[in-house]
Amino acid sequence: MPPGIVNMGSEAYLVRLCGGEFVLLVSERSPAEARWLAEEIHCAVARVDDLPAWTISLGIAVVELGETDVSAAIEGADRSLCRAKAQGRDRAAA
């Protein structure tokens, strides 16, 4: 697996774009399931006890079934991330 990509199990990959920006790629999931997974990640970060307090903001976008170019979805997720940060950080937005 290339550096900067973490296999998160069944059909999910966390990809580091740059700095502190990451993209979570999940296949064969509904938008609701993607939001649920983002919230699970958010809650897991909040439960980490042995690290300094930190937060995570998540942008969510969907790639339609059969779509091969994910660049539009990544741009959409980036816009969603900006909305999450504008709403006060430490949250997920679609």
PDB file of N, CA and C in Angstrom:
ATOM      1  N   MET A   1       0.842  -1.177   0.000  1.00  0.00           N
ATOM      2  CA  MET A   1       0.000   0.000   0.000  1.00  0.00           C
ATOM      3  C   MET A   1       0.892   1.247   0.000  1.00  0.00           C
ATOM      4  N   PRO A   2       0.581   2.245  -0.831  1.00  0.00           N
ATOM      5  CA  PRO A   2       1.411   3.459  -0.901  1.00  0.00           C
ATOM      6  C   PRO A   2       1.432   4.205   0.427  1.00  0.00           C
ATOM      7  N   PRO A   3       2.516   4.949   0.711  1.00  0.00           N
ATOM      8  CA  PRO A   3       2.567   5.743   1.935  1.00  0.00           C
ATOM      9  C   PRO A   3       1.422   6.743   1.959  1.00  0.00           C
ATOM     10  N   GLY A   4       0.917   7.029   3.141  1.00  0.00           N
ATOM     11  CA  GLY A   4      -0.160   8.000   3.270  1.00  0.00           C
ATOM     12  C   GLY A   4      -1.544   7.413   3.094  1.00  0.00           C
ATOM     13  N   ILE A   5      -1.641   6.097   2.885  1.00  0.00           N
ATOM     14  CA  ILE A   5      -2.942   5.445   2.750  1.00  0.00           C
ATOM     15  C   ILE A   5      -3.066   4.384   3.834  1.00  0.00           C
ATOM     16  N   VAL A   6      -4.162   4.416   4.571  1.00  0.00           N
ATOM     17  CA  VAL A   6      -4.404   3.452   5.633  1.00  0.00           C
ATOM     18  C   VAL A   6      -5.644   2.646   5.276  1.00  0.00           C
ATOM     19  N   ASN A   7      -5.515   1.326   5.216  1.00  0.00           N
ATOM     20  CA  ASN A   7      -6.656   0.450   4.976  1.00  0.00           C
ATOM     21  C   ASN A   7      -7.447   0.367   6.273  1.00  0.00           C
ATOM     22  N   MET A   8      -8.701   0.801   6.234  1.00  0.00           N
ATOM     23  CA  MET A   8      -9.534   0.818   7.432  1.00  0.00           C
ATOM     24  C   MET A   8     -10.498  -0.358   7.463  1.00  0.00           C
ATOM     25  N   GLY A   9     -10.165  -1.401   6.742  1.00  0.00           N
ATOM     26  CA  GLY A   9     -11.018  -2.575   6.753  1.00  0.00           C
ATOM     27  C   GLY A   9     -11.835  -2.666   5.479  1.00  0.00           C
ATOM     28  N   SER A  10     -12.982  -3.248   5.587  1.00  0.00           N
ATOM     29  CA  SER A  10     -13.820  -3.560   4.448  1.00  0.00           C
ATOM     30  C   SER A  10     -14.184  -2.327   3.624  1.00  0.00           C
ATOM     31  N   GLU A  11     -13.518  -2.188   2.470  1.00  0.00           N
ATOM     32  CA  GLU A  11     -13.869  -1.154   1.499  1.00  0.00           C
ATOM     33  C   GLU A  11     -13.700   0.281   1.992  1.00  0.00           C
ATOM     34  N   ALA A  12     -12.767   0.550   2.892  1.00  0.00           N
ATOM     35  CA  ALA A  12     -12.548   1.909   3.387  1.00  0.00           C
ATOM     36  C   ALA A  12     -11.058   2.206   3.479  1.00  0.00           C
ATOM     37  N   TYR A  13     -10.673   3.387   3.000  1.00  0.00           N
ATOM     38  CA  TYR A  13      -9.283   3.825   3.036  1.00  0.00           C
ATOM     39  C   TYR A  13      -9.211   5.267   3.489  1.00  0.00           C
ATOM     40  N   LEU A  14      -8.283   5.555   4.370  1.00  0.00           N
ATOM     41  CA  LEU A  14      -8.016   6.918   4.800  1.00  0.00           C
ATOM     42  C   LEU A  14      -6.763   7.370   4.067  1.00  0.00           C
ATOM     43  N   VAL A  15      -6.881   8.465   3.305  1.00  0.00           N
ATOM     44  CA  VAL A  15      -5.798   8.940   2.461  1.00  0.00           C
ATOM     45  C   VAL A  15      -5.368  10.328   2.915  1.00  0.00           C
ATOM     46  N   ARG A  16      -4.080  10.501   3.161  1.00  0.00           N
ATOM     47  CA  ARG A  16      -3.553  11.814   3.532  1.00  0.00           C
ATOM     48  C   ARG A  16      -3.270  12.597   2.257  1.00  0.00           C
ATOM     49  N   LEU A  17      -3.941  13.746   2.105  1.00  0.00           N
ATOM     50  CA  LEU A  17      -3.710  14.591   0.940  1.00  0.00           C
ATOM     51  C   LEU A  17      -2.478  15.446   1.148  1.00  0.00           C
ATOM     52  N   CYS A  18      -2.468  16.209   2.229  1.00  0.00           N
ATOM     53  CA  CYS A  18      -1.327  17.050   2.584  1.00  0.00           C
ATOM     54  C   CYS A  18      -1.548  17.566   3.997  1.00  0.00           C
ATOM     55  N   GLY A  19      -0.460  17.878   4.690  1.00  0.00           N
ATOM     56  CA  GLY A  19      -0.578  18.427   6.042  1.00  0.00           C
ATOM     57  C   GLY A  19      -1.550  17.631   6.878  1.00  0.00           C
ATOM     58  N   GLY A  20      -2.533  18.330   7.407  1.00  0.00           N
ATOM     59  CA  GLY A  20      -3.537  17.691   8.248  1.00  0.00           C
ATOM     60  C   GLY A  20      -4.828  17.422   7.508  1.00  0.00           C
ATOM     61  N   GLU A  21      -4.780  17.302   6.192  1.00  0.00           N
ATOM     62  CA  GLU A  21      -5.989  17.046   5.411  1.00  0.00           C
ATOM     63  C   GLU A  21      -6.001  15.612   4.910  1.00  0.00           C
ATOM     64  N   PHE A  22      -7.103  14.943   5.189  1.00  0.00           N
ATOM     65  CA  PHE A  22      -7.270  13.548   4.837  1.00  0.00           C
ATOM     66  C   PHE A  22      -8.588  13.353   4.104  1.00  0.00           C
ATOM     67  N   VAL A  23      -8.648  12.318   3.307  1.00  0.00           N
ATOM     68  CA  VAL A  23      -9.875  11.923   2.627  1.00  0.00           C
ATOM     69  C   VAL A  23     -10.163  10.486   3.034  1.00  0.00           C
ATOM     70  N   LEU A  24     -11.400  10.224   3.399  1.00  0.00           N
ATOM     71  CA  LEU A  24     -11.838   8.869   3.687  1.00  0.00           C
ATOM     72  C   LEU A  24     -12.615   8.376   2.474  1.00  0.00           C
ATOM     73  N   LEU A  25     -12.101   7.335   1.836  1.00  0.00           N
ATOM     74  CA  LEU A  25     -12.767   6.747   0.685  1.00  0.00           C
ATOM     75  C   LEU A  25     -13.471   5.479   1.126  1.00  0.00           C
ATOM     76  N   VAL A  26     -14.765   5.440   0.906  1.00  0.00           N
ATOM     77  CA  VAL A  26     -15.560   4.263   1.235  1.00  0.00           C
ATOM     78  C   VAL A  26     -16.371   3.878   0.006  1.00  0.00           C
ATOM     79  N   SER A  27     -16.377   2.625  -0.314  1.00  0.00           N
ATOM     80  CA  SER A  27     -17.144   2.194  -1.480  1.00  0.00           C
ATOM     81  C   SER A  27     -18.377   1.427  -1.036  1.00  0.00           C
ATOM     82  N   GLU A  28     -19.350   1.444  -1.934  1.00  0.00           N
ATOM     83  CA  GLU A  28     -20.577   0.680  -1.728  1.00  0.00           C
ATOM     84  C   GLU A  28     -21.283   1.031  -0.430  1.00  0.00           C
ATOM     85  N   ARG A  29     -21.327   2.309  -0.115  1.00  0.00           N
ATOM     86  CA  ARG A  29     -22.031   2.797   1.077  1.00  0.00           C
ATOM     87  C   ARG A  29     -22.967   3.927   0.667  1.00  0.00           C
ATOM     88  N   SER A  30     -24.071   4.051   1.363  1.00  0.00           N
ATOM     89  CA  SER A  30     -25.001   5.153   1.109  1.00  0.00           C
ATOM     90  C   SER A  30     -24.446   6.418   1.749  1.00  0.00           C
ATOM     91  N   PRO A  31     -24.953   7.578   1.349  1.00  0.00           N
ATOM     92  CA  PRO A  31     -24.525   8.814   2.018  1.00  0.00           C
ATOM     93  C   PRO A  31     -24.758   8.766   3.536  1.00  0.00           C
ATOM     94  N   ALA A  32     -25.857   8.168   3.953  1.00  0.00           N
ATOM     95  CA  ALA A  32     -26.137   8.055   5.392  1.00  0.00           C
ATOM     96  C   ALA A  32     -25.088   7.190   6.088  1.00  0.00           C
ATOM     97  N   GLU A  33     -24.673   6.102   5.441  1.00  0.00           N
ATOM     98  CA  GLU A  33     -23.645   5.243   6.018  1.00  0.00           C
ATOM     99  C   GLU A  33     -22.301   5.967   6.080  1.00  0.00           C
ATOM    100  N   ALA A  34     -21.996   6.773   5.069  1.00  0.00           N
ATOM    101  CA  ALA A  34     -20.750   7.543   5.078  1.00  0.00           C
ATOM    102  C   ALA A  34     -20.761   8.550   6.217  1.00  0.00           C
ATOM    103  N   ARG A  35     -21.900   9.215   6.431  1.00  0.00           N
ATOM    104  CA  ARG A  35     -22.007  10.167   7.559  1.00  0.00           C
ATOM    105  C   ARG A  35     -21.861   9.436   8.885  1.00  0.00           C
ATOM    106  N   TRP A  36     -22.453   8.236   8.992  1.00  0.00           N
ATOM    107  CA  TRP A  36     -22.338   7.461  10.226  1.00  0.00           C
ATOM    108  C   TRP A  36     -20.875   7.108  10.487  1.00  0.00           C
ATOM    109  N   LEU A  37     -20.155   6.677   9.452  1.00  0.00           N
ATOM    110  CA  LEU A  37     -18.750   6.330   9.606  1.00  0.00           C
ATOM    111  C   LEU A  37     -17.939   7.559  10.021  1.00  0.00           C
ATOM    112  N   ALA A  38     -18.219   8.702   9.419  1.00  0.00           N
ATOM    113  CA  ALA A  38     -17.523   9.939   9.794  1.00  0.00           C
ATOM    114  C   ALA A  38     -17.787  10.265  11.265  1.00  0.00           C
ATOM    115  N   GLU A  39     -19.003  10.080  11.724  1.00  0.00           N
ATOM    116  CA  GLU A  39     -19.321  10.354  13.128  1.00  0.00           C
ATOM    117  C   GLU A  39     -18.622   9.358  14.051  1.00  0.00           C
ATOM    118  N   GLU A  40     -18.513   8.106  13.627  1.00  0.00           N
ATOM    119  CA  GLU A  40     -17.779   7.111  14.417  1.00  0.00           C
ATOM    120  C   GLU A  40     -16.308   7.507  14.556  1.00  0.00           C
ATOM    121  N   ILE A  41     -15.703   7.982  13.477  1.00  0.00           N
ATOM    122  CA  ILE A  41     -14.311   8.445  13.531  1.00  0.00           C
ATOM    123  C   ILE A  41     -14.205   9.640  14.466  1.00  0.00           C
ATOM    124  N   HIS A  42     -15.135  10.571  14.352  1.00  0.00           N
ATOM    125  CA  HIS A  42     -15.156  11.755  15.209  1.00  0.00           C
ATOM    126  C   HIS A  42     -15.222  11.353  16.684  1.00  0.00           C
ATOM    127  N   CYS A  43     -16.101  10.435  17.009  1.00  0.00           N
ATOM    128  CA  CYS A  43     -16.249   9.982  18.400  1.00  0.00           C
ATOM    129  C   CYS A  43     -15.008   9.233  18.875  1.00  0.00           C
ATOM    130  N   ALA A  44     -14.390   8.441  18.008  1.00  0.00           N
ATOM    131  CA  ALA A  44     -13.182   7.708  18.383  1.00  0.00           C
ATOM    132  C   ALA A  44     -12.049   8.668  18.726  1.00  0.00           C
ATOM    133  N   VAL A  45     -11.919   9.736  17.954  1.00  0.00           N
ATOM    134  CA  VAL A  45     -10.886  10.743  18.237  1.00  0.00           C
ATOM    135  C   VAL A  45     -11.133  11.378  19.596  1.00  0.00           C
ATOM    136  N   ALA A  46     -12.373  11.667  19.900  1.00  0.00           N
ATOM    137  CA  ALA A  46     -12.718  12.310  21.177  1.00  0.00           C
ATOM    138  C   ALA A  46     -12.427  11.410  22.372  1.00  0.00           C
ATOM    139  N   ARG A  47     -12.427  10.093  22.166  1.00  0.00           N
ATOM    140  CA  ARG A  47     -12.217   9.146  23.275  1.00  0.00           C
ATOM    141  C   ARG A  47     -10.761   8.849  23.566  1.00  0.00           C
ATOM    142  N   VAL A  48      -9.832   9.328  22.763  1.00  0.00           N
ATOM    143  CA  VAL A  48      -8.418   9.025  22.982  1.00  0.00           C
ATOM    144  C   VAL A  48      -7.950   9.708  24.258  1.00  0.00           C
ATOM    145  N   ASP A  49      -7.505   8.915  25.227  1.00  0.00           N
ATOM    146  CA  ASP A  49      -7.139   9.442  26.545  1.00  0.00           C
ATOM    147  C   ASP A  49      -5.667   9.814  26.672  1.00  0.00           C
ATOM    148  N   ASP A  50      -4.782   9.101  25.988  1.00  0.00           N
ATOM    149  CA  ASP A  50      -3.360   9.284  26.241  1.00  0.00           C
ATOM    150  C   ASP A  50      -2.690  10.278  25.289  1.00  0.00           C
ATOM    151  N   LEU A  51      -3.474  11.094  24.611  1.00  0.00           N
ATOM    152  CA  LEU A  51      -2.934  12.139  23.747  1.00  0.00           C
ATOM    153  C   LEU A  51      -3.465  13.498  24.207  1.00  0.00           C
ATOM    154  N   PRO A  52      -2.751  14.565  23.883  1.00  0.00           N
ATOM    155  CA  PRO A  52      -3.305  15.889  24.188  1.00  0.00           C
ATOM    156  C   PRO A  52      -4.656  16.051  23.498  1.00  0.00           C
ATOM    157  N   ALA A  53      -5.504  16.893  24.054  1.00  0.00           N
ATOM    158  CA  ALA A  53      -6.824  17.110  23.462  1.00  0.00           C
ATOM    159  C   ALA A  53      -6.673  17.648  22.041  1.00  0.00           C
ATOM    160  N   TRP A  54      -7.396  17.060  21.111  1.00  0.00           N
ATOM    161  CA  TRP A  54      -7.392  17.550  19.743  1.00  0.00           C
ATOM    162  C   TRP A  54      -8.752  17.301  19.142  1.00  0.00           C
ATOM    163  N   THR A  55      -9.021  17.965  18.062  1.00  0.00           N
ATOM    164  CA  THR A  55     -10.317  17.863  17.424  1.00  0.00           C
ATOM    165  C   THR A  55     -10.146  17.420  15.974  1.00  0.00           C
ATOM    166  N   ILE A  56     -11.260  17.062  15.363  1.00  0.00           N
ATOM    167  CA  ILE A  56     -11.243  16.661  13.966  1.00  0.00           C
ATOM    168  C   ILE A  56     -12.496  17.212  13.292  1.00  0.00           C
ATOM    169  N   SER A  57     -12.298  17.800  12.153  1.00  0.00           N
ATOM    170  CA  SER A  57     -13.414  18.231  11.313  1.00  0.00           C
ATOM    171  C   SER A  57     -13.395  17.369  10.062  1.00  0.00           C
ATOM    172  N   LEU A  58     -14.562  16.959   9.613  1.00  0.00           N
ATOM    173  CA  LEU A  58     -14.662  16.036   8.493  1.00  0.00           C
ATOM    174  C   LEU A  58     -15.585  16.588   7.416  1.00  0.00           C
ATOM    175  N   GLY A  59     -15.155  16.506   6.183  1.00  0.00           N
ATOM    176  CA  GLY A  59     -16.004  16.843   5.045  1.00  0.00           C
ATOM    177  C   GLY A  59     -16.427  15.570   4.354  1.00  0.00           C
ATOM    178  N   ILE A  60     -17.686  15.487   3.980  1.00  0.00           N
ATOM    179  CA  ILE A  60     -18.241  14.267   3.407  1.00  0.00           C
ATOM    180  C   ILE A  60     -18.758  14.559   1.997  1.00  0.00           C
ATOM    181  N   ALA A  61     -18.454  13.688   1.070  1.00  0.00           N
ATOM    182  CA  ALA A  61     -19.001  13.754  -0.286  1.00  0.00           C
ATOM    183  C   ALA A  61     -19.184  12.333  -0.788  1.00  0.00           C
ATOM    184  N   VAL A  62     -20.033  12.179  -1.756  1.00  0.00           N
ATOM    185  CA  VAL A  62     -20.366  10.853  -2.272  1.00  0.00           C
ATOM    186  C   VAL A  62     -19.926  10.734  -3.723  1.00  0.00           C
ATOM    187  N   VAL A  63     -19.366   9.591  -4.061  1.00  0.00           N
ATOM    188  CA  VAL A  63     -19.063   9.249  -5.446  1.00  0.00           C
ATOM    189  C   VAL A  63     -20.170   8.299  -5.895  1.00  0.00           C
ATOM    190  N   GLU A  64     -20.820   8.661  -6.962  1.00  0.00           N
ATOM    191  CA  GLU A  64     -21.920   7.828  -7.462  1.00  0.00           C
ATOM    192  C   GLU A  64     -21.393   6.490  -7.981  1.00  0.00           C
ATOM    193  N   LEU A  65     -22.194   5.463  -7.847  1.00  0.00           N
ATOM    194  CA  LEU A  65     -21.846   4.122  -8.304  1.00  0.00           C
ATOM    195  C   LEU A  65     -21.466   4.159  -9.781  1.00  0.00           C
ATOM    196  N   GLY A  66     -20.341   3.572 -10.099  1.00  0.00           N
ATOM    197  CA  GLY A  66     -19.864   3.530 -11.471  1.00  0.00           C
ATOM    198  C   GLY A  66     -18.982   4.706 -11.860  1.00  0.00           C
ATOM    199  N   GLU A  67     -18.911   5.734 -11.019  1.00  0.00           N
ATOM    200  CA  GLU A  67     -18.085   6.906 -11.311  1.00  0.00           C
ATOM    201  C   GLU A  67     -16.613   6.524 -11.167  1.00  0.00           C
ATOM    202  N   THR A  68     -15.797   6.905 -12.121  1.00  0.00           N
ATOM    203  CA  THR A  68     -14.375   6.565 -12.060  1.00  0.00           C
ATOM    204  C   THR A  68     -13.500   7.760 -11.711  1.00  0.00           C
ATOM    205  N   ASP A  69     -14.006   8.971 -11.884  1.00  0.00           N
ATOM    206  CA  ASP A  69     -13.240  10.173 -11.562  1.00  0.00           C
ATOM    207  C   ASP A  69     -13.717  10.695 -10.208  1.00  0.00           C
ATOM    208  N   VAL A  70     -12.878  10.557  -9.196  1.00  0.00           N
ATOM    209  CA  VAL A  70     -13.274  10.977  -7.848  1.00  0.00           C
ATOM    210  C   VAL A  70     -12.878  12.422  -7.540  1.00  0.00           C
ATOM    211  N   SER A  71     -12.287  13.127  -8.498  1.00  0.00           N
ATOM    212  CA  SER A  71     -11.813  14.491  -8.228  1.00  0.00           C
ATOM    213  C   SER A  71     -12.952  15.422  -7.827  1.00  0.00           C
ATOM    214  N   ALA A  72     -14.118  15.301  -8.443  1.00  0.00           N
ATOM    215  CA  ALA A  72     -15.252  16.145  -8.070  1.00  0.00           C
ATOM    216  C   ALA A  72     -15.705  15.852  -6.644  1.00  0.00           C
ATOM    217  N   ALA A  73     -15.688  14.594  -6.258  1.00  0.00           N
ATOM    218  CA  ALA A  73     -16.078  14.232  -4.893  1.00  0.00           C
ATOM    219  C   ALA A  73     -15.066  14.764  -3.887  1.00  0.00           C
ATOM    220  N   ILE A  74     -13.783  14.716  -4.222  1.00  0.00           N
ATOM    221  CA  ILE A  74     -12.760  15.246  -3.316  1.00  0.00           C
ATOM    222  C   ILE A  74     -12.944  16.751  -3.157  1.00  0.00           C
ATOM    223  N   GLU A  75     -13.223  17.454  -4.263  1.00  0.00           N
ATOM    224  CA  GLU A  75     -13.489  18.889  -4.174  1.00  0.00           C
ATOM    225  C   GLU A  75     -14.733  19.154  -3.331  1.00  0.00           C
ATOM    226  N   GLY A  76     -15.763  18.330  -3.491  1.00  0.00           N
ATOM    227  CA  GLY A  76     -16.978  18.469  -2.686  1.00  0.00           C
ATOM    228  C   GLY A  76     -16.711  18.219  -1.217  1.00  0.00           C
ATOM    229  N   ALA A  77     -15.898  17.222  -0.923  1.00  0.00           N
ATOM    230  CA  ALA A  77     -15.544  16.936   0.467  1.00  0.00           C
ATOM    231  C   ALA A  77     -14.743  18.085   1.063  1.00  0.00           C
ATOM    232  N   ASP A  78     -13.884  18.692   0.258  1.00  0.00           N
ATOM    233  CA  ASP A  78     -13.105  19.836   0.727  1.00  0.00           C
ATOM    234  C   ASP A  78     -14.026  21.012   1.063  1.00  0.00           C
ATOM    235  N   ARG A  79     -15.028  21.265   0.211  1.00  0.00           N
ATOM    236  CA  ARG A  79     -16.002  22.331   0.504  1.00  0.00           C
ATOM    237  C   ARG A  79     -16.779  21.998   1.779  1.00  0.00           C
ATOM    238  N   SER A  80     -17.148  20.731   1.941  1.00  0.00           N
ATOM    239  CA  SER A  80     -17.849  20.305   3.154  1.00  0.00           C
ATOM    240  C   SER A  80     -16.972  20.490   4.385  1.00  0.00           C
ATOM    241  N   LEU A  81     -15.685  20.207   4.238  1.00  0.00           N
ATOM    242  CA  LEU A  81     -14.746  20.399   5.346  1.00  0.00           C
ATOM    243  C   LEU A  81     -14.685  21.873   5.735  1.00  0.00           C
ATOM    244  N   CYS A  82     -14.629  22.739   4.755  1.00  0.00           N
ATOM    245  CA  CYS A  82     -14.617  24.186   5.043  1.00  0.00           C
ATOM    246  C   CYS A  82     -15.880  24.598   5.777  1.00  0.00           C
ATOM    247  N   ARG A  83     -17.042  24.038   5.386  1.00  0.00           N
ATOM    248  CA  ARG A  83     -18.297  24.336   6.092  1.00  0.00           C
ATOM    249  C   ARG A  83     -18.241  23.848   7.537  1.00  0.00           C
ATOM    250  N   ALA A  84     -17.688  22.645   7.735  1.00  0.00           N
ATOM    251  CA  ALA A  84     -17.580  22.101   9.092  1.00  0.00           C
ATOM    252  C   ALA A  84     -16.728  23.012   9.967  1.00  0.00           C
ATOM    253  N   LYS A  85     -15.613  23.474   9.436  1.00  0.00           N
ATOM    254  CA  LYS A  85     -14.737  24.367  10.194  1.00  0.00           C
ATOM    255  C   LYS A  85     -15.421  25.695  10.472  1.00  0.00           C
ATOM    256  N   ALA A  86     -16.167  26.205   9.499  1.00  0.00           N
ATOM    257  CA  ALA A  86     -16.863  27.482   9.677  1.00  0.00           C
ATOM    258  C   ALA A  86     -17.973  27.372  10.721  1.00  0.00           C
ATOM    259  N   GLN A  87     -18.511  26.176  10.909  1.00  0.00           N
ATOM    260  CA  GLN A  87     -19.571  25.955  11.899  1.00  0.00           C
ATOM    261  C   GLN A  87     -19.013  25.771  13.306  1.00  0.00           C
ATOM    262  N   GLY A  88     -17.711  25.889  13.461  1.00  0.00           N
ATOM    263  CA  GLY A  88     -17.136  25.812  14.790  1.00  0.00           C
ATOM    264  C   GLY A  88     -16.131  24.694  14.982  1.00  0.00           C
ATOM    265  N   ARG A  89     -15.710  24.059  13.939  1.00  0.00           N
ATOM    266  CA  ARG A  89     -14.735  22.975  14.012  1.00  0.00           C
ATOM    267  C   ARG A  89     -15.254  21.787  14.797  1.00  0.00           C
ATOM    268  N   ASP A  90     -14.458  20.742  14.851  1.00  0.00           N
ATOM    269  CA  ASP A  90     -14.751  19.522  15.602  1.00  0.00           C
ATOM    270  C   ASP A  90     -16.128  18.955  15.259  1.00  0.00           C
ATOM    271  N   ARG A  91     -16.389  18.819  13.957  1.00  0.00           N
ATOM    272  CA  ARG A  91     -17.676  18.285  13.505  1.00  0.00           C
ATOM    273  C   ARG A  91     -17.540  17.749  12.093  1.00  0.00           C
ATOM    274  N   ALA A  92     -18.578  17.079  11.648  1.00  0.00           N
ATOM    275  CA  ALA A  92     -18.624  16.577  10.272  1.00  0.00           C
ATOM    276  C   ALA A  92     -19.711  17.332   9.526  1.00  0.00           C
ATOM    277  N   ALA A  93     -19.493  17.556   8.249  1.00  0.00           N
ATOM    278  CA  ALA A  93     -20.489  18.216   7.407  1.00  0.00           C
ATOM    279  C   ALA A  93     -20.517  17.544   6.050  1.00  0.00           C
ATOM    280  N   ALA A  94     -21.699  17.510   5.472  1.00  0.00           N
ATOM    281  CA  ALA A  94     -21.859  16.938   4.121  1.00  0.00           C
ATOM    282  C   ALA A  94     -22.199  18.043   3.146  1.00  0.00           C
TER     283      ALA A  94
END
